[in-house]
Amino acid sequence: MKEELKNKDCKIHALNQNPPLNFDDDEAPMSDLNYHVLTGLTREQFNDLCSEIPPSALRDTDIRTPRTTIACLLVKLRLGLSHQALCTLFSFEDKRKMSRILDSACTAIKRCLTRQVDKRTLEKYQNEAREKSRESWYLSWALDTNEEEREKRKTIEGGRAWFETEKKHFIILDAPGHKCFVPNMIGGAAQADIAILVISTRKGEFETGFGRGEQT
């Protein structure tokens, strides 16, 4: 019995010394499998993503490193865990810190990875959308290129765009989500390696989709 208690004390001490999840690859790095299970990315893909975020975008603090910050967001998106569960996994003290961490990661990734569309092009889309009383939809015009899509405010055909980093070439496929265009959606989604599901945050839209005949 004493030996069992001693072993348990050793395990608890080890957990207290090291966070349950270690994305910094210094001491006791995680396995490639754990990287993929938790974030949906391989270790190499995770490293590539982190390399695209400059030090000025995410500060290294006593609480968390930039890699841990990015990992928190990816684990949250992939597994849908509560802030409290993330605090437990990453050894943070309270949920308020987790909220700030997730916000920092989201802001840094958006600023660093969406700058490939230049400001002048976005202004052009905004002006064109304003002329058709569609100003709030101007960002979708980057991939919804034909007049029917812009008029109906729905993606009908599969859109395609690309950008490059120093190490990777990315192709973005914009597939329709409306139930009338499911074959087009399947054709676009079948070509992708990674999917991003876009859900409306407008008041009532997400909930309405669960009604009879809807498609959420």
Coordinates of N, CA and C in Angstrom, one line a residue:
M1 N 0.8 -1.2 0.0 CA 0.0 0.0 0.0 C 0.9 1.3 0.0
K2 N 1.9 1.2 0.8 CA 2.8 2.4 0.9 C 3.5 2.6 -0.4
E3 N 3.9 1.5 -1.1 CA 4.5 1.6 -2.4 C 3.6 2.2 -3.4
E4 N 2.3 1.8 -3.4 CA 1.3 2.4 -4.3 C 1.1 3.9 -4.1
L5 N 1.0 4.3 -2.9 CA 0.9 5.7 -2.5 C 2.1 6.5 -3.0
K6 N 3.2 5.9 -2.8 CA 4.5 6.6 -3.2 C 4.5 6.8 -4.7
N7 N 4.1 5.8 -5.5 CA 4.0 5.9 -6.9 C 3.0 6.9 -7.4
K8 N 1.9 7.0 -6.7 CA 0.9 8.0 -7.1 C 1.4 9.4 -6.8
D9 N 2.1 9.6 -5.7 CA 2.7 10.9 -5.3 C 3.7 11.3 -6.4
C10 N 4.5 10.3 -6.9 CA 5.5 10.6 -7.9 C 4.8 11.1 -9.2
K11 N 3.7 10.4 -9.6 CA 3.0 10.8 -10.8 C 2.4 12.2 -10.7
I12 N 1.8 12.4 -9.5 CA 1.2 13.8 -9.3 C 2.3 14.8 -9.3
H13 N 3.4 14.6 -8.7 CA 4.5 15.5 -8.8 C 5.0 15.8 -10.2
A14 N 5.1 14.7 -11.0 CA 5.5 14.9 -12.4 C 4.5 15.7 -13.2
L15 N 3.2 15.5 -12.9 CA 2.2 16.3 -13.6 C 2.2 17.7 -13.3
N16 N 2.5 18.0 -12.0 CA 2.6 19.4 -11.5 C 3.9 20.1 -12.1
Q17 N 4.9 19.3 -12.3 CA 6.1 19.9 -12.9 C 6.0 20.2 -14.4
N18 N 5.3 19.4 -15.1 CA 5.2 19.6 -16.5 C 3.7 19.7 -16.9
P19 N 3.4 20.6 -17.8 CA 2.0 20.7 -18.3 C 1.5 19.5 -19.0
P20 N 0.3 19.1 -18.9 CA -0.2 17.8 -19.5 C 0.1 17.9 -21.0
L21 N -0.1 19.1 -21.7 CA 0.2 19.2 -23.1 C 1.4 20.1 -23.3
N22 N 2.4 19.6 -24.0 CA 3.6 20.4 -24.3 C 3.8 20.5 -25.8
F23 N 3.5 21.7 -26.3 CA 3.7 22.0 -27.7 C 5.0 22.7 -28.0
D24 N 5.8 22.9 -27.0 CA 7.1 23.7 -27.2 C 8.2 22.8 -27.6
D25 N 8.1 21.5 -27.6 CA 9.1 20.6 -28.1 C 10.4 20.8 -27.5
D26 N 10.5 21.1 -26.2 CA 11.7 21.3 -25.5 C 12.0 20.0 -24.7
E27 N 11.4 19.9 -23.5 CA 11.5 18.7 -22.8 C 10.3 17.9 -22.9
A28 N 10.4 16.6 -23.0 CA 9.3 15.7 -23.2 C 8.3 16.1 -24.3
P29 N 8.8 16.2 -25.5 CA 7.9 16.6 -26.6 C 6.8 15.6 -26.9
M30 N 5.7 16.0 -27.4 CA 4.6 15.1 -27.7 C 4.8 14.3 -28.9
S31 N 4.1 13.2 -29.1 CA 4.3 12.4 -30.3 C 3.6 13.0 -31.5
D32 N 3.9 12.6 -32.7 CA 3.3 13.1 -33.9 C 1.8 12.8 -33.8
L33 N 1.5 11.6 -33.3 CA 0.1 11.2 -33.3 C -0.7 12.1 -32.4
N34 N -0.2 12.5 -31.2 CA -0.9 13.4 -30.3 C -1.1 14.8 -31.0
Y35 N -0.1 15.2 -31.7 CA -0.2 16.5 -32.4 C -1.5 16.4 -33.3
H36 N -1.6 15.3 -34.1 CA -2.7 15.2 -35.1 C -4.0 15.1 -34.4
V37 N -4.1 14.3 -33.3 CA -5.3 14.0 -32.6 C -5.8 15.3 -32.0
L38 N -5.0 16.1 -31.4 CA -5.4 17.3 -30.7 C -5.6 18.5 -31.6
T39 N -4.8 18.7 -32.6 CA -4.9 19.9 -33.4 C -5.4 19.7 -34.9
G40 N -5.4 18.4 -35.3 CA -5.8 18.1 -36.7 C -4.6 18.4 -37.7
L41 N -3.4 18.8 -37.1 CA -2.3 19.0 -37.9 C -1.1 18.1 -37.6
T42 N -0.3 17.8 -38.5 CA 0.9 17.0 -38.1 C 1.9 18.0 -37.4
R43 N 2.9 17.4 -36.8 CA 3.9 18.3 -36.2 C 4.5 19.3 -37.1
E44 N 4.8 18.8 -38.4 CA 5.4 19.6 -39.4 C 4.5 20.7 -39.8
Q45 N 3.2 20.4 -40.0 CA 2.2 21.5 -40.3 C 2.1 22.5 -39.2
F46 N 2.1 22.0 -38.0 CA 2.0 22.9 -36.8 C 3.2 23.8 -36.8
N47 N 4.4 23.3 -37.0 CA 5.6 24.1 -37.0 C 5.5 25.1 -38.1
D48 N 5.0 24.7 -39.3 CA 4.9 25.7 -40.4 C 4.0 26.8 -40.1
L49 N 2.8 26.5 -39.5 CA 1.9 27.5 -39.1 C 2.5 28.5 -38.1
C50 N 3.2 28.0 -37.1 CA 3.8 28.8 -36.1 C 4.9 29.7 -36.7
S51 N 5.6 29.2 -37.7 CA 6.7 30.0 -38.4 C 6.1 31.2 -39.1
E52 N 4.8 31.1 -39.5 CA 4.2 32.2 -40.2 C 3.7 33.3 -39.3
I53 N 3.7 33.1 -38.0 CA 3.3 34.1 -37.0 C 4.6 34.8 -36.5
P54 N 4.8 36.1 -36.8 CA 6.0 36.8 -36.3 C 6.0 37.0 -34.8
P55 N 7.1 37.1 -34.2 CA 7.2 37.3 -32.7 C 6.4 38.6 -32.3
S56 N 6.3 39.6 -33.2 CA 5.6 40.8 -32.8 C 4.1 40.6 -32.7
A57 N 3.6 39.5 -33.3 CA 2.1 39.2 -33.3 C 1.7 38.5 -32.0
L58 N 2.6 37.7 -31.4 CA 2.2 36.9 -30.2 C 3.4 37.0 -29.3
R59 N 3.2 37.6 -28.1 CA 4.3 37.7 -27.1 C 4.5 36.4 -26.4
D60 N 5.8 36.2 -26.0 CA 6.1 35.1 -25.1 C 6.1 35.6 -23.7
T61 N 5.2 35.0 -22.9 CA 5.0 35.5 -21.5 C 5.3 34.4 -20.6
D62 N 5.2 34.7 -19.3 CA 5.5 33.7 -18.2 C 4.4 32.7 -18.2
I63 N 3.2 33.0 -18.7 CA 2.1 32.1 -18.6 C 2.1 31.1 -19.8
R64 N 2.4 31.6 -21.0 CA 2.3 30.7 -22.2 C 3.2 31.2 -23.3
T65 N 3.7 30.3 -24.1 CA 4.5 30.7 -25.3 C 3.6 30.9 -26.5
P66 N 4.1 31.5 -27.6 CA 3.3 31.6 -28.8 C 2.8 30.3 -29.3
R67 N 3.6 29.2 -29.2 CA 3.2 27.9 -29.7 C 2.0 27.4 -28.9
T68 N 2.1 27.6 -27.6 CA 1.0 27.1 -26.7 C -0.3 27.9 -27.0
T69 N -0.1 29.2 -27.3 CA -1.3 30.0 -27.6 C -2.0 29.5 -28.8
I70 N -1.2 29.2 -29.9 CA -1.8 28.7 -31.1 C -2.4 27.4 -30.9
A71 N -1.7 26.5 -30.1 CA -2.2 25.2 -29.8 C -3.6 25.2 -29.1
C72 N -3.7 26.2 -28.2 CA -5.0 26.3 -27.4 C -6.1 26.5 -28.4
L73 N -5.9 27.5 -29.4 CA -7.0 27.8 -30.3 C -7.3 26.6 -31.2
L74 N -6.3 25.9 -31.7 CA -6.5 24.7 -32.5 C -7.2 23.6 -31.8
V75 N -6.9 23.3 -30.6 CA -7.5 22.3 -29.8 C -9.0 22.7 -29.5
K76 N -9.2 24.0 -29.2 CA -10.6 24.5 -29.0 C -11.4 24.3 -30.2
L77 N -10.9 24.6 -31.4 CA -11.6 24.5 -32.7 C -11.9 23.0 -33.0
R78 N -10.9 22.2 -32.8 CA -11.0 20.8 -33.2 C -11.9 20.0 -32.3
L79 N -11.7 20.2 -31.0 CA -12.4 19.3 -30.0 C -13.6 20.0 -29.4
G80 N -13.8 21.3 -29.5 CA -14.9 22.0 -28.9 C -15.0 21.9 -27.4
L81 N -13.8 21.9 -26.8 CA -13.7 21.8 -25.3 C -14.1 23.2 -24.7
S82 N -14.6 23.1 -23.5 CA -14.9 24.3 -22.7 C -13.6 25.0 -22.3
H83 N -13.7 26.3 -21.9 CA -12.6 27.0 -21.4 C -12.0 26.3 -20.2
Q84 N -12.9 25.8 -19.3 CA -12.4 25.2 -18.1 C -11.6 23.9 -18.4
A85 N -12.1 23.1 -19.4 CA -11.3 21.9 -19.8 C -10.0 22.3 -20.4
L86 N -9.9 23.3 -21.2 CA -8.6 23.8 -21.8 C -7.7 24.2 -20.7
C87 N -8.2 24.9 -19.7 CA -7.4 25.3 -18.5 C -6.7 24.1 -17.8
T88 N -7.5 23.1 -17.7 CA -7.0 21.8 -17.1 C -5.9 21.2 -17.9
L89 N -6.2 21.1 -19.2 CA -5.2 20.5 -20.1 C -3.9 21.2 -20.2
F90 N -4.0 22.6 -20.2 CA -2.8 23.4 -20.4 C -2.3 24.0 -19.1
S91 N -2.8 23.6 -18.0 CA -2.4 24.0 -16.7 C -2.4 25.6 -16.5
F92 N -3.6 26.2 -16.9 CA -3.8 27.6 -16.7 C -4.7 27.7 -15.5
E93 N -4.6 28.8 -14.8 CA -5.3 29.0 -13.5 C -6.8 29.2 -13.7
D94 N -7.2 30.0 -14.6 CA -8.7 30.3 -14.7 C -9.1 30.6 -16.1
K95 N -10.5 30.6 -16.3 CA -11.1 30.7 -17.6 C -10.8 32.1 -18.2
R96 N -10.7 33.1 -17.4 CA -10.5 34.5 -18.0 C -9.2 34.6 -18.8
K97 N -8.1 33.9 -18.2 CA -6.9 33.9 -19.0 C -7.0 33.1 -20.3
M98 N -7.8 32.0 -20.3 CA -8.0 31.3 -21.5 C -8.7 32.1 -22.5
S99 N -9.7 32.9 -22.1 CA -10.4 33.8 -23.1 C -9.4 34.7 -23.8
R100 N -8.5 35.3 -23.0 CA -7.5 36.2 -23.6 C -6.5 35.5 -24.5
I101 N -6.2 34.3 -24.1 CA -5.2 33.5 -24.9 C -5.9 33.2 -26.3
L102 N -7.1 32.7 -26.2 CA -7.8 32.4 -27.5 C -8.0 33.6 -28.4
D103 N -8.3 34.7 -27.8 CA -8.5 35.9 -28.5 C -7.2 36.4 -29.2
S104 N -6.1 36.3 -28.4 CA -4.7 36.6 -29.0 C -4.4 35.8 -30.2
A105 N -4.6 34.5 -30.0 CA -4.2 33.5 -31.1 C -5.1 33.8 -32.4
C106 N -6.4 34.0 -32.2 CA -7.3 34.2 -33.3 C -6.9 35.5 -34.0
T107 N -6.6 36.6 -33.3 CA -6.2 37.9 -33.9 C -4.9 37.7 -34.7
A108 N -3.9 37.1 -34.1 CA -2.6 36.9 -34.7 C -2.7 36.1 -36.0
I109 N -3.5 35.1 -36.0 CA -3.6 34.2 -37.2 C -4.3 35.0 -38.3
K110 N -5.4 35.7 -37.9 CA -6.1 36.4 -38.9 C -5.3 37.5 -39.6
R111 N -4.5 38.2 -38.7 CA -3.7 39.3 -39.3 C -2.5 38.8 -40.2
C112 N -2.0 37.7 -39.8 CA -0.8 37.2 -40.5 C -1.1 36.3 -41.7
L113 N -2.3 35.7 -41.7 CA -2.6 34.7 -42.8 C -3.6 35.2 -43.8
T114 N -4.3 36.4 -43.5 CA -5.3 36.9 -44.4 C -4.9 38.1 -45.1
R115 N -3.6 38.5 -45.0 CA -3.1 39.7 -45.6 C -2.8 39.5 -47.1
Q116 N -3.0 38.3 -47.6 CA -2.7 38.0 -49.0 C -3.6 38.8 -50.0
V117 N -4.8 39.2 -49.6 CA -5.7 40.0 -50.4 C -5.3 41.4 -50.1
D118 N -4.8 42.2 -51.1 CA -4.3 43.5 -50.8 C -5.4 44.5 -50.6
K119 N -5.1 45.6 -49.9 CA -6.1 46.5 -49.5 C -6.8 47.2 -50.7
R120 N -6.1 47.4 -51.7 CA -6.7 48.0 -52.9 C -7.8 47.1 -53.5
T121 N -7.5 45.8 -53.6 CA -8.5 44.9 -54.1 C -9.8 44.9 -53.2
L122 N -9.6 44.9 -51.9 CA -10.7 44.9 -51.0 C -11.5 46.1 -51.1
E123 N -10.9 47.3 -51.3 CA -11.6 48.5 -51.5 C -12.4 48.5 -52.8
K124 N -11.8 47.9 -53.8 CA -12.6 47.7 -55.1 C -13.8 46.9 -54.9
Y125 N -13.7 45.8 -54.2 CA -14.9 45.0 -53.9 C -15.9 45.7 -53.1
Q126 N -15.4 46.5 -52.1 CA -16.3 47.2 -51.3 C -17.1 48.3 -52.1
N127 N -16.4 49.0 -53.0 CA -17.1 50.0 -53.8 C -18.1 49.4 -54.7
E128 N -17.8 48.2 -55.3 CA -18.7 47.6 -56.2 C -19.9 47.1 -55.5
A129 N -19.7 46.5 -54.3 CA -20.8 46.0 -53.5 C -21.7 47.1 -53.0
R130 N -21.1 48.3 -52.7 CA -21.9 49.4 -52.2 C -22.8 49.9 -53.4
E131 N -22.4 49.9 -54.6 CA -23.2 50.3 -55.7 C -24.4 49.4 -55.9
K132 N -24.3 48.1 -55.4 CA -25.4 47.2 -55.6 C -26.2 47.0 -54.2
S133 N -25.9 47.9 -53.3 CA -26.5 47.8 -51.9 C -26.2 46.5 -51.3
R134 N -24.9 46.0 -51.4 CA -24.5 44.8 -50.9 C -23.2 45.0 -50.1
E135 N -23.0 46.2 -49.5 CA -21.7 46.5 -48.9 C -21.3 45.5 -47.8
S136 N -22.2 45.0 -47.0 CA -21.9 44.1 -45.9 C -21.4 42.8 -46.4
W137 N -21.6 42.5 -47.7 CA -21.2 41.2 -48.3 C -19.9 41.3 -49.1
Y138 N -19.2 42.4 -49.1 CA -18.1 42.6 -50.0 C -17.0 41.6 -49.9
L139 N -16.7 41.1 -48.7 CA -15.6 40.1 -48.5 C -15.9 38.8 -49.3
S140 N -17.1 38.4 -49.5 CA -17.5 37.2 -50.2 C -17.2 37.4 -51.7
W141 N -17.1 38.6 -52.2 CA -16.8 38.8 -53.6 C -15.4 38.4 -54.1
A142 N -14.6 38.2 -53.1 CA -13.2 37.7 -53.5 C -13.3 36.3 -54.1
L143 N -14.3 35.5 -53.8 CA -14.4 34.2 -54.4 C -15.7 34.0 -55.1
D144 N -16.8 34.8 -54.8 CA -18.0 34.7 -55.5 C -17.9 35.7 -56.7
T145 N -17.4 35.3 -57.8 CA -17.0 36.2 -58.9 C -18.1 36.5 -60.0
N146 N -19.1 35.6 -60.1 CA -20.0 35.9 -61.2 C -21.2 36.7 -60.6
E147 N -21.9 37.3 -61.5 CA -23.0 38.3 -61.2 C -24.2 37.6 -60.4
E148 N -24.5 36.3 -60.9 CA -25.6 35.6 -60.2 C -25.3 35.4 -58.8
E149 N -24.1 35.0 -58.5 CA -23.7 34.7 -57.1 C -23.8 36.0 -56.2
R150 N -23.3 37.1 -56.8 CA -23.3 38.3 -56.1 C -24.7 38.9 -55.9
E151 N -25.5 38.6 -56.9 CA -26.9 39.1 -56.8 C -27.7 38.3 -55.7
K152 N -27.5 37.0 -55.8 CA -28.3 36.1 -54.9 C -27.7 36.0 -53.5
R153 N -26.4 36.5 -53.4 CA -25.6 36.4 -52.1 C -25.5 34.9 -51.7
K154 N -25.2 34.0 -52.7 CA -25.0 32.6 -52.4 C -23.9 32.2 -53.4
T155 N -23.0 31.3 -52.8 CA -22.0 30.6 -53.7 C -22.7 29.5 -54.4
I156 N -22.6 29.6 -55.8 CA -23.2 28.6 -56.6 C -22.1 27.7 -57.2
E157 N -21.1 28.2 -57.9 CA -20.0 27.5 -58.4 C -18.9 27.4 -57.4
G158 N -18.0 26.4 -57.6 CA -16.9 26.3 -56.7 C -15.9 27.4 -57.1
G159 N -15.5 28.2 -56.1 CA -14.5 29.2 -56.3 C -13.1 28.7 -56.0
R160 N -12.1 29.3 -56.6 CA -10.7 28.9 -56.4 C -9.8 30.1 -56.3
A161 N -8.9 30.1 -55.3 CA -7.9 31.1 -55.1 C -6.7 30.4 -54.5
W162 N -5.6 31.1 -54.6 CA -4.4 30.5 -54.0 C -3.4 31.6 -53.4
F163 N -2.6 31.1 -52.5 CA -1.5 32.0 -52.0 C -0.3 31.1 -51.6
E164 N 0.8 31.7 -51.5 CA 2.1 31.0 -51.2 C 2.8 31.6 -49.9
T165 N 3.4 30.7 -49.2 CA 4.4 31.1 -48.2 C 5.7 30.7 -48.7
E166 N 6.8 30.8 -47.8 CA 8.1 30.4 -48.2 C 8.2 28.9 -48.4
K167 N 7.4 28.2 -47.7 CA 7.5 26.7 -47.8 C 6.3 26.0 -48.4
K168 N 5.1 26.7 -48.5 CA 3.9 26.0 -49.0 C 3.2 26.7 -50.0
H169 N 2.4 26.0 -50.8 CA 1.5 26.5 -51.8 C 0.1 26.1 -51.4
F170 N -0.8 27.0 -51.1 CA -2.1 26.7 -50.7 C -3.2 27.1 -51.7
I171 N -4.1 26.2 -52.0 CA -5.2 26.5 -52.9 C -6.5 26.5 -52.0
I172 N -7.3 27.6 -52.1 CA -8.5 27.7 -51.4 C -9.7 27.4 -52.3
L173 N -10.5 26.4 -51.9 CA -11.7 26.0 -52.7 C -12.9 26.5 -51.9
D174 N -13.7 27.4 -52.5 CA -14.9 27.9 -51.9 C -16.1 27.1 -52.4
A175 N -16.7 26.2 -51.6 CA -17.8 25.4 -52.1 C -19.1 25.9 -51.6
P176 N -20.2 25.8 -52.3 CA -21.5 26.3 -51.9 C -22.0 25.5 -50.7
G177 N -22.9 26.2 -49.9 CA -23.4 25.5 -48.7 C -24.9 25.4 -48.8
H178 N -25.6 26.0 -49.8 CA -27.0 26.0 -49.9 C -27.5 24.6 -50.4
K179 N -28.6 24.2 -49.8 CA -29.1 22.8 -50.1 C -29.4 22.6 -51.6
C180 N -29.7 23.7 -52.3 CA -29.9 23.5 -53.8 C -28.7 23.2 -54.6
F181 N -27.5 23.4 -54.0 CA -26.3 23.2 -54.7 C -25.4 22.2 -54.1
V182 N -26.0 21.1 -53.5 CA -25.2 20.1 -52.8 C -24.2 19.4 -53.7
P183 N -24.6 19.0 -55.0 CA -23.7 18.4 -55.9 C -22.4 19.2 -56.1
N184 N -22.6 20.6 -56.2 CA -21.4 21.5 -56.4 C -20.6 21.5 -55.1
M185 N -21.3 21.4 -54.0 CA -20.5 21.4 -52.7 C -19.7 20.1 -52.6
I186 N -20.3 19.0 -52.9 CA -19.5 17.7 -52.9 C -18.3 17.7 -53.8
G187 N -18.5 18.3 -55.0 CA -17.4 18.4 -56.0 C -16.3 19.2 -55.5
G188 N -16.6 20.3 -54.7 CA -15.5 21.1 -54.2 C -14.9 20.5 -53.0
A189 N -15.7 20.0 -52.0 CA -15.2 19.4 -50.8 C -14.3 18.2 -51.0
A190 N -14.7 17.4 -52.1 CA -13.9 16.1 -52.3 C -12.5 16.4 -52.7
Q191 N -12.2 17.6 -53.2 CA -10.8 17.9 -53.6 C -9.9 18.5 -52.4
A192 N -10.5 18.7 -51.3 CA -9.8 19.4 -50.2 C -9.1 18.4 -49.3
D193 N -8.0 18.9 -48.7 CA -7.3 18.2 -47.6 C -7.8 18.6 -46.2
I194 N -8.2 19.9 -46.1 CA -8.7 20.5 -44.9 C -9.9 21.3 -45.1
A195 N -10.9 21.2 -44.3 CA -12.2 21.9 -44.4 C -12.4 22.9 -43.3
I196 N -13.0 24.0 -43.7 CA -13.4 25.1 -42.8 C -14.9 25.3 -42.9
L197 N -15.6 25.0 -41.8 CA -17.0 25.1 -41.8 C -17.4 26.5 -41.3
V198 N -18.1 27.3 -42.1 CA -18.4 28.7 -41.8 C -19.9 28.7 -41.3
I199 N -20.1 29.2 -40.1 CA -21.4 29.3 -39.5 C -21.8 30.7 -39.2
S200 N -23.0 31.1 -39.6 CA -23.4 32.5 -39.4 C -23.5 32.8 -37.9
T201 N -23.1 34.0 -37.5 CA -23.2 34.5 -36.1 C -24.3 35.6 -36.0
R202 N -25.0 35.8 -37.1 CA -26.1 36.8 -37.1 C -27.2 36.2 -36.2
K203 N -27.8 37.1 -35.4 CA -28.8 36.7 -34.4 C -29.9 35.9 -35.1
G204 N -30.1 34.7 -34.6 CA -31.3 33.9 -35.1 C -31.0 33.0 -36.3
E205 N -29.9 33.3 -37.1 CA -29.7 32.5 -38.3 C -29.3 31.1 -38.0
F206 N -28.4 30.9 -37.1 CA -27.9 29.6 -36.8 C -29.0 28.7 -36.2
E207 N -29.8 29.3 -35.3 CA -30.9 28.6 -34.7 C -32.0 28.3 -35.7
T208 N -32.3 29.2 -36.6 CA -33.3 29.0 -37.6 C -33.0 27.8 -38.5
G209 N -31.7 27.5 -38.7 CA -31.3 26.4 -39.5 C -31.7 25.0 -39.0
F210 N -32.1 24.9 -37.7 CA -32.6 23.6 -37.2 C -34.1 23.4 -37.4
G211 N -34.8 24.4 -38.0 CA -36.2 24.2 -38.2 C -36.5 23.2 -39.2
R212 N -37.8 22.9 -39.4 CA -38.2 21.9 -40.4 C -37.9 22.4 -41.8
G213 N -37.3 21.6 -42.5 CA -36.9 21.9 -43.9 C -35.7 22.7 -44.0
E214 N -35.0 23.1 -42.9 CA -33.8 23.8 -43.0 C -32.6 22.9 -43.1
Q215 N -31.3 23.4 -43.0 CA -30.2 22.6 -43.4 C -29.0 22.6 -42.4
T216 N -29.2 23.2 -41.2 CA -28.0 23.2 -40.3 C -27.7 21.8 -39.8

